[in-house]
């Protein structure tokens, strides 16, 4: 008997990928097919297995349907019948204006097994993320969710605006932007006071969230003036007044700033999450990819004669990872390092040693390769000492050259290689063309070179032109020097060269610039 498939209708939440439920994530992790739409954040697909079939059935407001509902229903039925585990990922909650009910009816009609998982609905997100409590003891104890668009074939008048206008304290209108002037008119005609406070929230919970506040009488004009487009929600009611003091989300210090992160995908997450917590909209644009080498003979040979060295130097967490992977593959463990002293270039490199039960003996004050060499020399640790330096095949020579000049023997062995990543180039170019980038962060010279190579600029003048309105941030002086080689100014560089310090420097830069910008 053929294994029967199953369809899970999963609420994706309003946009912020952090608002998916744990159950939703668990199901995505097991999915063989994911069918998702325009309101479900595509970042959520990262939870799905690599080989999972991803089907976009985007639907935009205003009647533009990329796929008909019949087509979607058929997809769900066909994949389930083929024995697959299907996740139907829907924006917000599947049962609140999500046509989840219709999809389930279809599955039931075909006798296909299904389950549904709720999600954070847009009303809830818009309320929380603008600081509007949709119910409040001082103002109202009732709320109604209404669609302002309904089925495009049905007239708006199918909704009993007369009863709704004063029947619930708070009205939350989904899909109501296009018809907003008409809706406001109907509510006032039915007895809701024109001074009733009203809010419109676009892309709630997302870094590009926008909100407009007004009254029932003027909200239509305000929305038109601010050029607010779907997806947006309308909240009408006295509760909107409570917002003044608690619009915490849009007041976060980096809110509305678009910051490009050029690190490899594996390394980007710490920087991205710290910036996102401050409200920034991060565009991940990995410019380099870390790869294993085709030939490890040099590192393997060095691992066999570790006893011939006095020092082991680590210049990045990547070297630590690759060094120990090779060591373990050779059937050895950290005990093979007995007697060796270890120097690390910075705190993250030192931290990367911890899982192997090791501590760095030596950490320079300043986190650069040059500073490490100088500190070792100044402490009398260079003359006559034998160093093993595993590093990226492309890494610079300052560190070994300085140590050698001070009388050390240094054996440099490649531990991994970095290759330019080209995938994200088009996205970055488009963001720059749209004038939507405030800052690009660089954490190494190779991120600078690869990023600039990705941009479609035929010469340096064109590059300067393309980046004229963008602040460039460098983690340290070596990276800054590489930026300067292109004739470009470095706007931001922290005193200490760590990710946390880079984040502080960005925060300082952008909040100093416009202290009154977000009130
Ligand atoms: N099932 C969804 C609603 C789908 S209807 C839910 O529970 O949220 C689509 C409408 O939802 C949009 O037109 C818009 O009015 C609203 N919407 C969805 N996501 C939104 C968001 N992040 N911010 C504001 N409105 C949103």
XYZ file of C-alpha atoms and ligand atoms in Angstrom:
545
model
C 0.000 0.000 0.000
C 1.278 3.445 -0.875
C 2.233 5.657 2.037
C -0.380 8.391 2.474
C 0.730 11.994 2.548
C -0.525 14.652 4.867
C -1.069 18.383 4.577
C -0.224 20.774 7.390
C -1.741 24.230 7.172
C 0.778 26.323 9.054
C 0.407 29.951 10.083
C 3.638 31.743 9.153
C 2.949 34.765 11.325
C 2.898 38.372 10.156
C 6.376 38.673 8.685
C 9.132 38.630 11.295
C 10.512 35.086 10.954
C 10.891 34.938 14.743
C 7.115 34.877 15.113
C 6.629 31.373 13.721
C 5.400 28.865 16.315
C 7.654 26.043 17.516
C 5.158 23.565 16.086
C 5.313 25.369 12.747
C 9.090 25.115 12.721
C 9.010 21.440 13.627
C 6.691 20.737 10.691
C 8.779 22.804 8.280
C 11.812 20.768 9.315
C 9.998 17.613 8.209
C 8.410 19.007 5.054
C 8.899 17.368 1.688
C 6.893 20.070 -0.066
C 6.289 23.658 1.063
C 3.599 25.678 -0.672
C 3.923 29.317 0.437
C 2.504 32.651 -0.498
C 3.512 36.268 -0.686
C 2.806 37.168 2.931
C 4.774 34.243 4.357
C 8.357 35.383 4.841
C 10.590 33.390 2.480
C 13.263 33.341 5.227
C 11.138 30.708 6.963
C 12.030 28.268 4.192
C 15.480 28.009 5.743
C 13.899 25.671 8.297
C 12.900 23.243 5.545
C 15.284 20.484 4.412
C 17.554 21.419 1.497
C 15.931 18.960 -0.902
C 12.362 19.976 -0.044
C 10.210 21.074 -2.998
C 9.384 24.787 -2.635
C 6.374 26.130 -4.487
C 5.590 29.830 -4.497
C 1.932 30.569 -5.086
C 2.223 34.323 -4.450
C -0.906 36.303 -4.074
C -0.878 40.043 -3.788
C -3.701 42.300 -2.671
C -5.671 44.256 -5.222
C -6.785 41.236 -7.205
C -3.389 40.197 -8.590
C -3.382 36.469 -8.139
C -0.273 34.630 -9.225
C -2.077 31.316 -8.769
C -5.772 30.624 -8.527
C -7.190 29.044 -5.402
C -8.231 26.021 -7.489
C -4.661 25.583 -8.630
C -3.390 25.745 -5.039
C -5.995 23.243 -3.893
C -4.979 20.905 -6.698
C -1.283 21.192 -5.784
C -2.002 20.258 -2.167
C -4.113 17.282 -3.173
C -1.638 16.007 -5.764
C 1.424 16.191 -3.545
C -0.388 14.583 -0.625
C -1.644 11.813 -2.895
C 1.913 11.193 -4.007
C 2.597 10.343 -0.360
C 4.422 13.550 0.577
C 4.408 15.604 3.750
C 3.149 18.975 2.605
C 3.373 22.215 4.567
C 1.010 24.878 3.329
C 2.582 27.998 4.800
C 0.213 30.932 4.997
C 0.779 34.489 6.183
C -0.546 35.281 9.657
C -3.113 32.756 10.855
C -4.496 30.326 8.262
C -8.053 30.720 9.538
C -8.218 34.505 9.626
C -8.915 35.766 6.119
C -6.548 33.095 4.921
C -8.901 30.802 3.007
C -7.614 28.031 5.243
C -11.178 26.875 5.635
C -11.575 26.395 1.899
C -8.322 24.496 1.547
C -9.289 22.152 4.358
C -12.712 21.504 2.841
C -10.995 20.511 -0.368
C -8.612 18.150 1.450
C -11.478 16.635 3.389
C -13.432 16.094 0.180
C -10.542 14.042 -1.188
C -10.087 12.205 2.092
C -6.605 13.607 2.650
C -5.265 13.769 6.185
C -4.524 17.266 7.475
C -3.688 19.315 10.536
C -3.641 23.053 11.111
C -1.313 25.197 13.201
C -2.313 28.726 14.188
C -0.119 31.739 13.572
C 0.221 35.271 14.878
C -2.351 37.178 12.897
C -1.612 40.588 11.383
C -4.028 42.351 13.762
C -2.137 41.088 16.732
C 1.248 42.020 15.249
C 0.129 45.459 14.069
C -1.240 46.170 17.519
C 1.797 44.982 19.444
C 4.395 46.476 17.144
C 2.865 49.936 17.117
C 2.029 49.897 20.795
C -1.738 49.998 20.218
C -3.471 47.639 22.633
C -6.469 46.431 20.580
C -8.409 46.094 23.780
C -7.824 48.260 26.824
C -9.844 48.457 30.028
C -10.025 52.215 29.787
C -11.339 52.246 26.216
C -13.030 49.082 25.062
C -13.639 45.435 25.733
C -14.550 44.365 22.214
C -12.824 44.051 18.876
C -14.006 43.003 15.418
C -11.873 41.675 12.563
C -13.295 42.729 9.215
C -12.174 42.384 5.621
C -12.312 45.554 3.608
C -11.820 43.805 0.346
C -13.783 40.582 0.567
C -13.950 38.458 -2.479
C -13.299 40.775 -5.436
C -16.538 39.457 -6.966
C -18.621 40.364 -3.948
C -19.776 43.924 -3.310
C -18.390 45.697 -0.243
C -21.942 46.204 0.923
C -22.159 42.526 1.886
C -20.674 43.609 5.197
C -23.127 45.194 7.588
C -21.148 48.367 8.277
C -24.164 49.837 10.037
C -24.017 47.242 12.773
C -20.226 47.073 12.897
C -19.608 50.818 13.064
C -20.697 51.119 16.660
C -21.122 47.440 17.493
C -17.495 46.832 18.515
C -15.129 49.214 20.288
C -12.125 48.456 18.105
C -12.387 47.645 14.405
C -9.466 45.968 12.683
C -9.812 45.999 8.935
C -7.733 43.632 6.837
C -7.219 44.302 3.117
C -8.854 47.688 3.507
C -6.346 50.085 1.974
C -7.843 50.333 -1.462
C -11.355 50.929 -0.141
C -10.294 52.986 2.885
C -12.002 56.294 1.982
C -15.203 54.406 1.231
C -15.013 52.373 4.427
C -14.342 55.451 6.587
C -17.300 57.165 4.972
C -19.586 54.218 5.671
C -18.489 54.039 9.317
C -19.129 57.739 9.859
C -22.471 57.571 8.070
C -23.405 54.738 10.427
C -22.698 56.834 13.482
C -19.011 56.406 14.332
C -17.659 59.832 15.298
C -15.363 61.462 12.699
C -12.829 62.228 15.487
C -12.442 58.521 16.286
C -8.702 57.814 16.232
C -7.508 55.549 13.422
C -4.178 53.965 12.525
C -2.840 52.242 9.439
C 0.072 49.852 9.811
C 1.968 48.453 6.860
C 4.264 45.422 7.073
C 3.791 45.082 10.814
C 6.717 43.392 12.620
C 9.050 43.887 9.660
C 12.019 46.276 9.503
C 10.152 48.271 6.864
C 7.078 48.721 9.075
C 5.273 52.024 8.491
C 2.422 53.521 10.422
C 0.145 56.483 9.914
C -2.121 57.914 12.597
C -5.166 60.079 12.117
C -8.900 60.142 12.648
C -11.700 58.476 10.802
C -12.257 61.783 9.012
C -8.724 62.209 7.683
C -7.085 58.760 7.664
C -7.885 58.215 3.975
C -6.101 61.428 2.981
C -3.161 60.713 5.263
C -2.694 57.248 3.835
C -2.800 58.615 0.308
C -0.299 61.358 1.217
C 2.071 58.797 2.737
C 1.582 56.532 -0.315
C 0.870 53.499 1.894
C 0.306 50.372 -0.156
C -0.867 46.902 0.883
C -0.263 44.880 2.924
C -1.575 47.135 5.625
C -4.157 47.006 8.376
C -6.529 49.675 9.553
C -7.276 49.976 13.259
C -10.177 52.198 14.226
C -11.100 52.994 17.810
C -10.246 54.905 20.962
C -7.416 52.481 21.751
C -5.298 54.128 19.053
C -4.842 57.020 21.512
C -2.819 54.846 23.810
C -0.122 54.606 21.177
C 1.674 57.909 21.809
C 3.716 56.663 24.721
C 4.372 53.094 23.620
C 5.387 52.934 19.976
C 8.476 51.019 21.012
C 9.189 49.132 17.794
C 9.676 52.053 15.463
C 11.633 53.882 18.163
C 14.443 51.328 18.284
C 17.676 53.179 17.500
C 18.508 51.595 14.124
C 14.890 51.250 12.976
C 14.558 51.963 9.262
C 18.324 51.701 8.606
C 19.263 49.300 5.848
C 22.616 47.723 6.629
C 24.433 45.299 4.352
C 26.391 42.452 5.946
C 29.084 41.031 3.676
C 30.373 38.162 5.850
C 29.892 34.544 4.877
C 26.441 33.213 5.696
C 27.850 31.020 8.467
C 29.561 33.962 10.148
C 26.959 36.645 9.518
C 24.410 35.584 12.095
C 25.959 37.213 15.182
C 26.296 40.566 13.440
C 22.878 40.322 11.809
C 21.032 39.430 14.997
C 22.695 42.192 17.023
C 21.808 44.761 14.356
C 18.274 43.434 13.987
C 17.726 43.661 17.730
C 18.465 47.366 17.410
C 15.846 47.645 14.663
C 18.061 47.576 11.568
C 16.953 46.003 8.323
C 19.862 43.737 7.389
C 20.590 42.663 3.864
C 22.799 39.591 3.981
C 25.127 39.698 1.050
C 27.785 37.050 1.579
C 30.743 38.078 -0.553
C 32.956 35.190 0.370
C 32.412 31.548 0.842
C 34.712 29.437 2.973
C 35.714 26.168 1.375
C 37.732 23.166 2.324
C 40.932 22.742 0.356
C 41.309 20.085 -2.305
C 44.753 19.305 -0.946
C 45.538 19.153 2.768
C 48.988 17.604 2.507
C 50.793 20.613 4.024
C 48.517 20.907 7.056
C 48.471 17.128 7.549
C 52.276 17.008 7.431
C 52.469 19.794 10.017
C 50.008 17.945 12.269
C 52.343 14.948 12.287
C 55.218 16.991 13.664
C 53.529 19.342 16.119
C 56.277 18.642 18.616
C 58.684 20.599 16.403
C 56.905 23.888 17.165
C 56.811 26.186 20.194
C 53.740 28.177 19.185
C 50.512 27.660 17.339
C 48.958 30.863 15.966
C 45.265 31.182 15.168
C 44.104 34.251 13.274
C 40.392 33.461 12.874
C 37.642 31.139 14.112
C 37.688 29.560 10.649
C 41.275 28.432 11.060
C 40.404 26.929 14.424
C 37.529 24.946 12.873
C 39.505 23.631 9.944
C 42.629 22.875 11.970
C 40.726 20.734 14.462
C 38.643 19.024 11.804
C 41.858 17.817 10.134
C 43.357 16.877 13.500
C 40.306 14.775 14.343
C 40.268 13.183 10.912
C 43.854 12.116 11.586
C 42.514 10.264 14.640
C 43.933 12.754 17.128
C 42.502 15.206 19.633
C 43.536 18.291 21.613
C 46.147 16.285 23.525
C 48.278 16.371 20.373
C 48.881 20.044 21.205
C 50.581 19.220 24.509
C 53.446 21.598 25.177
C 52.516 24.049 22.454
C 51.662 27.610 23.340
C 48.664 29.086 21.611
C 48.181 32.668 20.456
C 44.878 33.981 19.112
C 44.367 37.197 17.226
C 41.123 38.198 18.893
C 38.421 37.284 21.357
C 36.225 35.347 18.879
C 39.181 33.257 17.819
C 39.977 32.572 21.471
C 36.330 31.648 22.026
C 36.388 29.220 19.103
C 39.087 27.257 20.964
C 36.886 26.625 23.994
C 34.875 23.701 22.593
C 38.197 21.916 22.152
C 39.018 22.440 25.812
C 41.735 24.983 25.061
C 42.547 28.496 26.175
C 44.741 30.970 24.325
C 47.979 31.721 26.169
C 48.437 34.940 24.326
C 45.937 37.528 23.087
C 47.101 40.938 21.826
C 45.453 44.153 22.998
C 44.549 45.068 19.449
C 42.875 42.432 17.327
C 44.963 42.445 14.151
C 47.590 40.056 12.813
C 50.149 42.856 12.862
C 49.384 43.686 16.482
C 49.745 40.001 17.369
C 53.218 39.907 15.789
C 54.264 43.119 17.537
C 52.973 41.974 20.906
C 54.754 38.628 20.615
C 57.986 40.399 19.668
C 57.630 42.963 22.470
C 57.118 40.156 24.989
C 60.301 38.451 23.817
C 58.447 35.518 22.268
C 59.789 35.779 18.705
C 63.554 35.350 18.671
C 64.452 31.718 18.089
C 60.871 30.502 18.466
C 59.198 28.120 16.032
C 55.675 29.051 14.970
C 53.023 27.091 13.134
C 50.529 29.373 11.389
C 47.544 27.699 9.723
C 45.508 30.285 7.821
C 43.371 31.003 4.763
C 45.189 30.227 1.531
C 44.622 33.862 0.541
C 45.701 35.467 3.834
C 48.216 38.317 3.952
C 51.879 37.980 4.919
C 52.348 40.745 7.495
C 52.196 38.446 10.502
C 54.753 35.828 9.347
C 57.037 38.480 7.804
C 57.215 40.495 11.013
C 57.911 37.440 13.140
C 60.613 36.224 10.779
C 62.252 39.657 10.754
C 62.429 39.366 14.545
C 64.283 36.052 14.345
C 61.420 33.522 14.457
C 60.865 30.533 12.187
C 57.331 30.493 10.855
C 55.710 27.675 8.960
C 52.612 28.879 7.137
C 50.140 26.182 6.063
C 46.845 26.715 4.249
C 43.828 25.476 6.262
C 40.943 26.567 4.025
C 40.284 28.849 1.142
C 37.938 31.719 0.521
C 36.269 32.065 -2.841
C 34.128 34.958 -4.021
C 30.387 34.342 -3.629
C 28.471 35.873 -6.492
C 24.873 34.889 -5.725
C 23.889 38.002 -3.780
C 25.423 40.533 -6.180
C 22.236 41.278 -8.100
C 20.235 41.845 -4.920
C 22.850 44.251 -3.563
C 23.039 46.110 -6.850
C 19.255 46.471 -6.942
C 19.165 47.786 -3.364
C 21.890 50.319 -4.175
C 20.125 51.404 -7.354
C 16.950 51.957 -5.340
C 18.903 54.149 -2.909
C 17.840 51.758 -0.174
C 21.205 51.150 1.509
C 22.463 53.216 4.449
C 25.600 51.310 5.258
C 27.793 48.380 4.179
C 29.806 46.562 6.834
C 33.127 44.899 6.066
C 34.839 42.471 8.389
C 37.937 41.666 6.309
C 39.850 42.880 3.278
C 38.532 40.054 1.181
C 34.920 41.053 1.899
C 35.825 44.521 0.563
C 37.478 43.262 -2.617
C 34.793 40.699 -3.359
C 31.925 43.053 -2.617
C 33.284 45.761 -4.907
C 33.939 43.164 -7.597
C 30.293 42.047 -7.357
C 29.014 45.498 -8.197
C 28.591 46.250 -11.846
C 31.007 49.189 -11.842
C 33.480 49.298 -14.685
C 35.919 51.667 -12.961
C 36.605 53.274 -9.588
C 34.820 56.500 -10.461
C 31.662 54.497 -11.183
C 32.122 52.628 -7.910
C 32.462 55.882 -5.978
C 29.346 57.162 -7.688
C 27.372 53.996 -6.846
C 28.411 54.211 -3.194
C 28.244 57.980 -2.817
C 25.335 57.887 -0.357
C 26.392 54.766 1.485
C 28.422 54.768 4.723
C 31.192 52.200 4.718
C 32.049 50.512 8.006
C 35.295 48.597 8.568
C 35.995 46.297 11.495
C 39.631 47.408 11.723
C 42.513 49.288 10.103
C 43.532 46.556 7.642
C 40.017 46.381 6.229
C 39.820 50.204 6.249
C 43.064 50.409 4.295
C 41.660 48.129 1.623
C 38.574 50.355 1.325
C 40.854 53.399 1.029
C 42.722 51.715 -1.838
C 39.535 52.169 -3.864
C 39.518 55.875 -3.052
C 36.502 55.501 -0.780
C 36.081 57.025 2.696
C 35.548 54.876 5.781
C 32.797 56.405 7.902
C 32.755 53.931 10.781
C 35.527 51.956 12.497
C 35.481 50.746 16.097
C 38.416 51.190 18.494
C 38.475 47.489 19.246
C 38.063 45.181 16.316
C 35.266 42.885 17.400
C 31.742 42.383 16.087
C 30.223 43.792 19.295
C 32.368 46.921 18.991
C 31.449 47.284 15.329
C 27.769 47.187 16.329
C 28.366 49.861 19.009
C 30.186 52.043 16.490
C 27.280 51.750 14.030
C 24.812 52.587 16.763
C 26.840 55.590 17.823
C 27.222 56.779 14.244
C 23.561 56.582 13.338
C 22.094 57.868 16.583
C 24.509 60.787 16.764
C 23.536 61.690 13.228
C 19.825 62.106 13.836
C 19.086 62.268 17.555
C 15.619 63.700 16.970
C 14.731 61.605 13.955
C 12.580 59.086 15.757
C 10.193 60.577 18.226
N -4.179 35.253 7.336
C -3.603 36.571 7.431
C -4.400 37.604 6.699
C -4.381 37.443 5.222
S -5.331 38.641 4.403
C -3.444 36.920 8.907
O -3.938 36.222 9.769
O -2.803 37.936 9.183
C -4.078 39.734 3.865
C -4.151 41.037 4.621
O -3.648 40.874 5.926
C -3.339 42.154 4.028
O -3.984 42.766 2.962
C -3.208 43.063 5.207
O -4.377 43.790 5.425
C -3.077 42.073 6.339
N -1.665 41.811 6.676
C -1.020 40.644 6.586
N 0.246 40.760 7.048
C 0.373 42.044 7.448
C 1.416 42.794 8.031
N 2.596 42.249 8.305
N 1.192 44.086 8.323
C 0.001 44.668 8.079
N -1.005 44.006 7.521
C -0.846 42.718 7.213
